[in-house]
Amino acid sequence: MALIIATGSNQGDPLRNLEEAQNLLSDEYQLTSSSMVYRSKAVDYLDQPDFFNQVHQFEIPEQSPQSVMQNLLQLEQKLGRKRDIPKGPRIIDLDIIFWGLSELSSQVVEIPHPRLFERSFVVRPLSELPYYQTLITKFTFPASFEIEAYPL
């Protein structure tokens, strides 16, 4: 079982933002693997800079998924995230993508992340993680996307 968290940034110094996010996440949870960083055009709200994204694999913590999501929102604030434009530019974005093979829908978090199968910037880096081999036994991942992500 693994906790999969996706990180993204397109403001300030995105690569440094991803590094800071990984460091903070590693202070909170036991990191077991990280993908390369990927770059892609924005989706949904298109008038913004390209995004840099990375996906991380952690041990499942003792906390609930809702508690972890609340913590991720606090870490986003700590890193300077402001929610001015829905789907707009952001200094950091932290999302729970998978919690093992569990499925959960609450007011705080939906697992698996509801749009992950539409997002090359999640699926491409996710495919590099060891837990991906387990995920493909339960979930079908697309082979192509309207907007593609590329490793740096």
Coordinates of C-alpha atoms in Angstrom, one line a residue:
M1 CA 0.0 0.0 0.0
A2 CA 1.2 3.5 -0.8
L3 CA 0.1 7.1 -0.5
I4 CA 0.6 8.9 -3.8
I5 CA 0.8 12.7 -3.8
A6 CA 1.2 14.9 -6.8
T7 CA 2.9 18.3 -6.7
G8 CA 2.7 21.1 -9.2
S9 CA 3.8 24.7 -9.6
N10 CA 3.9 27.4 -12.3
Q11 CA 4.7 30.6 -10.3
G12 CA 7.9 32.0 -8.9
D13 CA 10.6 29.4 -9.3
P14 CA 8.6 26.2 -10.0
L15 CA 11.5 23.8 -9.6
R16 CA 12.5 25.3 -6.3
N17 CA 8.8 25.2 -5.2
L18 CA 8.6 21.5 -6.0
E19 CA 11.8 20.9 -4.1
E20 CA 10.5 22.7 -1.1
A21 CA 7.2 20.8 -1.2
Q22 CA 9.1 17.5 -1.4
N23 CA 11.2 18.5 1.6
L24 CA 8.1 19.5 3.7
L25 CA 6.3 16.3 2.6
S26 CA 9.3 14.2 3.5
D27 CA 9.3 15.8 7.0
E28 CA 5.7 14.6 7.5
Y29 CA 5.5 11.3 5.7
Q30 CA 8.0 8.5 4.8
L31 CA 9.0 9.1 1.2
T32 CA 9.8 5.9 -0.7
S33 CA 10.1 7.1 -4.3
S34 CA 9.8 10.2 -6.5
S35 CA 9.3 10.7 -10.3
M36 CA 11.2 13.0 -12.5
V37 CA 9.8 16.5 -13.0
Y38 CA 7.5 16.9 -15.9
R39 CA 6.5 20.1 -17.8
S40 CA 3.1 20.6 -19.5
K41 CA 0.8 23.3 -20.8
A42 CA -2.0 24.3 -18.4
V43 CA -5.4 22.6 -18.6
D44 CA -8.8 24.1 -17.8
Y45 CA -7.6 27.7 -17.3
L46 CA -5.3 28.1 -20.3
D47 CA -4.0 31.7 -19.9
Q48 CA -1.1 30.9 -17.6
P49 CA 2.5 29.7 -17.6
D50 CA 3.4 26.0 -18.1
F51 CA 3.3 23.8 -15.1
F52 CA 6.1 21.7 -13.6
N53 CA 4.8 18.5 -11.9
Q54 CA 6.2 15.6 -9.9
V55 CA 4.6 12.6 -8.2
H56 CA 5.8 11.1 -4.9
Q57 CA 5.2 7.7 -3.2
F58 CA 5.0 7.5 0.5
E59 CA 4.3 4.9 3.2
I60 CA 0.6 5.0 4.3
P61 CA 0.6 7.2 7.5
E62 CA -1.3 6.5 10.7
Q63 CA -3.5 9.5 9.9
S64 CA -6.8 9.4 8.0
P65 CA -6.9 10.5 4.3
Q66 CA -9.0 13.5 5.4
S67 CA -6.3 14.5 8.0
V68 CA -3.6 14.2 5.4
M69 CA -5.5 16.3 2.9
Q70 CA -6.0 19.0 5.6
N71 CA -2.3 18.9 6.2
L72 CA -1.6 19.3 2.5
L73 CA -3.8 22.4 2.4
Q74 CA -1.8 23.8 5.4
L75 CA 1.5 23.0 3.6
E76 CA 0.3 24.8 0.5
Q77 CA -0.5 27.9 2.6
K78 CA 2.9 27.6 4.3
L79 CA 4.5 27.6 0.8
G80 CA 2.6 30.7 -0.2
R81 CA -0.4 29.3 -2.1
K82 CA -3.2 31.8 -2.8
R83 CA -6.5 30.6 -4.3
D84 CA -7.4 33.7 -6.4
I85 CA -8.4 32.1 -9.7
P86 CA -10.0 28.7 -9.8
K87 CA -7.6 26.4 -11.7
G88 CA -5.3 29.4 -12.2
P89 CA -1.6 30.0 -11.6
R90 CA -0.3 28.7 -8.3
I91 CA 3.0 28.6 -6.4
I92 CA 2.2 25.1 -5.3
D93 CA -0.5 22.5 -5.6
L94 CA -0.5 19.3 -3.5
D95 CA -3.1 16.5 -4.2
I96 CA -3.6 13.0 -2.9
I97 CA -3.9 10.9 -6.0
F98 CA -4.1 7.4 -4.5
W99 CA -4.3 5.9 -1.0
G100 CA -3.4 2.4 -1.7
L101 CA -6.2 0.9 -3.8
S102 CA -8.9 2.5 -1.6
E103 CA -11.7 4.6 -3.0
L104 CA -13.1 7.4 -0.9
S105 CA -15.4 10.3 -1.4
S106 CA -15.8 13.0 1.3
Q107 CA -16.2 16.7 1.5
V108 CA -12.5 17.0 2.1
V109 CA -10.9 14.6 -0.4
E110 CA -11.8 12.2 -3.3
I111 CA -9.6 9.2 -3.9
P112 CA -8.5 8.4 -6.5
H113 CA -8.2 12.0 -7.5
P114 CA -11.2 12.5 -9.8
R115 CA -9.4 14.0 -12.8
L116 CA -6.1 12.1 -12.7
F117 CA -7.0 9.9 -15.7
E118 CA -7.3 13.0 -17.8
R119 CA -3.9 14.5 -16.8
S120 CA -0.7 13.5 -18.5
F121 CA 1.2 15.5 -15.9
V122 CA 0.0 13.0 -13.3
V123 CA -0.1 9.7 -15.2
R124 CA 3.3 10.1 -16.9
P125 CA 5.3 10.7 -13.6
L126 CA 3.1 8.2 -11.7
S127 CA 4.1 5.5 -14.2
E128 CA 7.7 5.8 -12.9
L129 CA 6.8 4.9 -9.3
P130 CA 7.1 1.3 -8.1
Y131 CA 3.4 1.3 -6.8
Y132 CA 2.2 1.9 -10.4
Q133 CA 2.7 -1.8 -11.1
T134 CA 0.1 -2.5 -8.4
L135 CA -2.2 0.3 -9.6
I136 CA -2.4 -1.1 -13.1
T137 CA -3.9 -4.3 -11.7
K138 CA -7.1 -2.3 -10.7
F139 CA -7.1 0.8 -12.8
T140 CA -6.8 1.4 -16.6
F141 CA -4.6 4.4 -17.5
P142 CA -4.9 6.2 -20.8
A143 CA -2.0 5.9 -23.3
S144 CA -2.5 9.4 -24.8
F145 CA -3.8 12.8 -23.7
E146 CA -5.0 16.0 -25.4
I147 CA -2.3 17.9 -23.5
E148 CA 1.0 16.0 -23.1
A149 CA 3.6 16.3 -20.3
Y150 CA 7.3 15.8 -20.9
P151 CA 10.1 15.1 -18.5
L152 CA 12.7 17.8 -18.0

